[in-house]
mmCIF file of C-alpha atoms in Angstrom:
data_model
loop_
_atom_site.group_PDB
_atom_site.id
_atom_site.type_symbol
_atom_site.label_atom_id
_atom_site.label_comp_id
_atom_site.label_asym_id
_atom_site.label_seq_id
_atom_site.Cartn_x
_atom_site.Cartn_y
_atom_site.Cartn_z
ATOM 1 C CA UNK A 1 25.621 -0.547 35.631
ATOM 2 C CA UNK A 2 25.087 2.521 34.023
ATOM 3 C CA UNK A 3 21.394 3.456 33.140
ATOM 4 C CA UNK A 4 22.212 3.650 29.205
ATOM 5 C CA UNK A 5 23.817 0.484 29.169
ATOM 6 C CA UNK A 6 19.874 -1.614 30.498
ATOM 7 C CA UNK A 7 18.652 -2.388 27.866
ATOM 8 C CA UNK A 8 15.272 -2.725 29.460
ATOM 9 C CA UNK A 9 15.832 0.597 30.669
ATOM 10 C CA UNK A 10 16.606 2.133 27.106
ATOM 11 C CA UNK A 11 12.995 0.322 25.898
ATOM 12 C CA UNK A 12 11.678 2.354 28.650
ATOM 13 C CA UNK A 13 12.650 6.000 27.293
ATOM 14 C CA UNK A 14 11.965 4.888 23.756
ATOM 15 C CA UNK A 15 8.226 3.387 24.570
ATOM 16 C CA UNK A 16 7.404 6.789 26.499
ATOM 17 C CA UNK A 17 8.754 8.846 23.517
ATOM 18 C CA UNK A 18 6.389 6.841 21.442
ATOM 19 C CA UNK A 19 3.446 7.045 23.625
ATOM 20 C CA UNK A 20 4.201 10.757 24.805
ATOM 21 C CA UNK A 21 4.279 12.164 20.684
ATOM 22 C CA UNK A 22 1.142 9.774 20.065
ATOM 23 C CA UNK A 23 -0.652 11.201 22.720
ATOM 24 C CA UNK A 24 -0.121 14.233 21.952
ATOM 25 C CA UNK A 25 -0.908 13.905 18.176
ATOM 26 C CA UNK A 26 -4.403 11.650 18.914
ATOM 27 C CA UNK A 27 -4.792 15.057 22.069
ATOM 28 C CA UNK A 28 -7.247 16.487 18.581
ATOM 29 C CA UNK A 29 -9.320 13.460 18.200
ATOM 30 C CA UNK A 30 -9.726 12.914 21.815
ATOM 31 C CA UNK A 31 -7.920 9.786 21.996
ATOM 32 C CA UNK A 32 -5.239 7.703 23.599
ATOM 33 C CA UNK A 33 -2.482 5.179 22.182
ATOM 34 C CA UNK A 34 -4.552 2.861 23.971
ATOM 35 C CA UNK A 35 -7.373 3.290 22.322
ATOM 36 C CA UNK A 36 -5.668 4.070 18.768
ATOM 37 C CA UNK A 37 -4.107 0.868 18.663
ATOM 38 C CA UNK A 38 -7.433 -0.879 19.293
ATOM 39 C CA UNK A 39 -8.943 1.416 16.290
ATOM 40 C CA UNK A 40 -5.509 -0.220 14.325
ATOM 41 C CA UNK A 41 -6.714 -3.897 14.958
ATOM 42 C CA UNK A 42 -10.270 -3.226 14.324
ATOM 43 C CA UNK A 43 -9.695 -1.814 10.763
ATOM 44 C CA UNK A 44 -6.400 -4.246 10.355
ATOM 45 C CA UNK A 45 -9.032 -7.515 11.214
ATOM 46 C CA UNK A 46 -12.143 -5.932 9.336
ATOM 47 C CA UNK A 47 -13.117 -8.888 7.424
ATOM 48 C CA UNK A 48 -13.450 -10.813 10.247
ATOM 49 C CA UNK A 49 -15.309 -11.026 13.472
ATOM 50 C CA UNK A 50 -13.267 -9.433 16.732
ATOM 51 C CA UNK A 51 -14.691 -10.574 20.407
ATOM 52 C CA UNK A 52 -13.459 -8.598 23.394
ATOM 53 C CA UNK A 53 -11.783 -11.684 24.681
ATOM 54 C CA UNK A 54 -9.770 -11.548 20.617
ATOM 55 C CA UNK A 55 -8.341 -8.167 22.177
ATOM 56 C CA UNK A 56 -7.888 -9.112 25.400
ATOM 57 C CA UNK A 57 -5.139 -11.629 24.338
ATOM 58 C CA UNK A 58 -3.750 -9.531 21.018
ATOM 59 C CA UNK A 59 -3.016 -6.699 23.145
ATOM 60 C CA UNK A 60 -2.429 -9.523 26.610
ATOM 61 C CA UNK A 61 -4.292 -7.134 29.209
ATOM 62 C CA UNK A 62 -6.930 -7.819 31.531
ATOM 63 C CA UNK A 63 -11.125 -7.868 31.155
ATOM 64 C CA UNK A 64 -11.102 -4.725 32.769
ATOM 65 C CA UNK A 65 -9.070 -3.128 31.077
ATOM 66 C CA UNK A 66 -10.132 -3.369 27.786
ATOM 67 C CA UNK A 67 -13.674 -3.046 28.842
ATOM 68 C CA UNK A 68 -12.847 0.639 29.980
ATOM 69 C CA UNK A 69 -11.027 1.073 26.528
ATOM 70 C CA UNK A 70 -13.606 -0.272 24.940
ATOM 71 C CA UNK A 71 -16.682 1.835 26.543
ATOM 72 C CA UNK A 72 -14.922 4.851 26.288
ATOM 73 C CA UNK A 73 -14.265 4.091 22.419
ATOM 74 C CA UNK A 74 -17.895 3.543 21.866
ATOM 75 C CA UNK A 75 -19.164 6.349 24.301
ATOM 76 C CA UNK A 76 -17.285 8.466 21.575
ATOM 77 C CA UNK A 77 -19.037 6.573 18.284
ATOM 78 C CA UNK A 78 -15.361 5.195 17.126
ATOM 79 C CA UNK A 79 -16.847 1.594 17.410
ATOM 80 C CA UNK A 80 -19.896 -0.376 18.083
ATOM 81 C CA UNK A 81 -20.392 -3.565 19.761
ATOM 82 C CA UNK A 82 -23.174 -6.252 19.862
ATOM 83 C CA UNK A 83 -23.970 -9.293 21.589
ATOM 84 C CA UNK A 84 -23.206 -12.920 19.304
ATOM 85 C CA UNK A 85 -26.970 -13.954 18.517
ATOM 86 C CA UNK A 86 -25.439 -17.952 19.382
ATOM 87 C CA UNK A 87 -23.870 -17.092 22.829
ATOM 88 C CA UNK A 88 -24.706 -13.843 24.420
ATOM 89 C CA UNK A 89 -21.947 -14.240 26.864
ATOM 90 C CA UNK A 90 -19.680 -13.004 23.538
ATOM 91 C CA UNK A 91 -19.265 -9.328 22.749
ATOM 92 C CA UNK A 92 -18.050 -8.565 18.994
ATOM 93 C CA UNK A 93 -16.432 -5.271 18.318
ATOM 94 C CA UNK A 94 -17.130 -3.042 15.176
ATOM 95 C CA UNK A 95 -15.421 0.168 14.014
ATOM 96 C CA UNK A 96 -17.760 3.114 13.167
ATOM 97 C CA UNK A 97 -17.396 5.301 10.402
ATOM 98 C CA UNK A 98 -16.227 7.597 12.635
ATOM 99 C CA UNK A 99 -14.031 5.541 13.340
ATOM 100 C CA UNK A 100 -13.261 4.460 9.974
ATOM 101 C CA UNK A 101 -12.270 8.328 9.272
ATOM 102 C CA UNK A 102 -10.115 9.099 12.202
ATOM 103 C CA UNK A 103 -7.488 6.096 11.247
ATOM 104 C CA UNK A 104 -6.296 7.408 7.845
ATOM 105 C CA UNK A 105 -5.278 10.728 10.035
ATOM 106 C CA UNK A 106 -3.989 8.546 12.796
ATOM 107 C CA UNK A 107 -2.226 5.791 10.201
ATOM 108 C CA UNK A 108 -0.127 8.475 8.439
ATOM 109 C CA UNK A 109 0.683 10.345 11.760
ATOM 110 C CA UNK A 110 2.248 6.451 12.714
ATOM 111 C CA UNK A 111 4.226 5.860 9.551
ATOM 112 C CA UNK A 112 5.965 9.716 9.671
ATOM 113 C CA UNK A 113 6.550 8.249 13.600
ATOM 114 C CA UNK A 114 8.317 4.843 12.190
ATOM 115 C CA UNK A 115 10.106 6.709 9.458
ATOM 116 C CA UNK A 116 11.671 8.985 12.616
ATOM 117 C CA UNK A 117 12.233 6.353 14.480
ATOM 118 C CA UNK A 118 14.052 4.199 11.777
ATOM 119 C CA UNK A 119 16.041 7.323 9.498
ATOM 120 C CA UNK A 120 19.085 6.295 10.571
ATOM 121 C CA UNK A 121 18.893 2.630 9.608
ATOM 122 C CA UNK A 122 19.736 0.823 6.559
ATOM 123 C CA UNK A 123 17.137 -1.338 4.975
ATOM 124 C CA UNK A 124 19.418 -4.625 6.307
ATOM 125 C CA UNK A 125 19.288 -2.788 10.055
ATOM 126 C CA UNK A 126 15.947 -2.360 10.155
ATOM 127 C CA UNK A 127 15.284 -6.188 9.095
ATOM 128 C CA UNK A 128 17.459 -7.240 11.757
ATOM 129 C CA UNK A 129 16.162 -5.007 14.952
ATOM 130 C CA UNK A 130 12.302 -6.296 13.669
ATOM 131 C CA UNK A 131 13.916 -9.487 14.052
ATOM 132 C CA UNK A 132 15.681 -9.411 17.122
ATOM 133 C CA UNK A 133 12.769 -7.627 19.237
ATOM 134 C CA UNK A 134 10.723 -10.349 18.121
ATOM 135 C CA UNK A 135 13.144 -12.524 19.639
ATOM 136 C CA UNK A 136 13.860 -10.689 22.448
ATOM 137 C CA UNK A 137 10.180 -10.519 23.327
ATOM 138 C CA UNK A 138 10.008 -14.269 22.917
ATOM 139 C CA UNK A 139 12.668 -15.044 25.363
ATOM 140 C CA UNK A 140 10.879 -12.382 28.165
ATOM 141 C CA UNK A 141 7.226 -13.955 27.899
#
């Protein structure tokens, strides 16, 4: 099989584009994809409470792993985090104003990114891809 016709191999090259350009525009606010997306859910899910463990599954990685992304967020003031008064054992997450400030900067540098990624596409197209990556996702879980 040739290389460009895996499809799993195709998601490859496109998710390293994605993370190579976002690294490179976040390189001025010292941050990572990683740690932009995490900045994306905090202000996306600001009316309500977000735990450690709420990230953990939203983004499905490990403890560890989002405890390094998360004390290297608040080591540079994008977010806070404080022990639940009822059960200390749980670890809510806050965004700073810092971190507040840095999205808008970050949010339009990820619609110009979609809009690249999608030119191309009719309205119709881009309704169906959304559509069948959710599905293909589904089906590889």
């Amino acid at each position: 099989m040739c290389p460009s016709d895996d499809i799993g191999f195709f998601l490859k090259l496109i998710n390293e584009c994605i993370e190579k350009n976002a690294n490179q525009a976040l390189k001025p606010f010292d941050l990572t994809l990683s740690q932009a997306r995490i900045l994306f859910y905090l202000h996306d899910h600001q009316d309500a409470t977000t735990s450690q463990k709420d990230l953990e599954e939203f983004f499905e990685v490990s403890h560890p792993t989002i405890i390094g992304i998360l004390n290297r967020l608040e080591g540079k003031g994008f977010i806070h985090s404080e022990h639940c008064s009822k059960d200390k054992r749980v670890k809510s997450i806050f965004l700073t104003d810092k971190g507040g400030k840095v999205f808008y900067s970050m949010d339009h540098f990820r619609k110009n990114n979609e809009a690249n990624m999608l030119q191309d596409l009719t309205d119709k197209q881009i309704k169906e891809l959304k559509s069948l990556l959710k599905i293909v996702y589904k089906n590889i879980q």
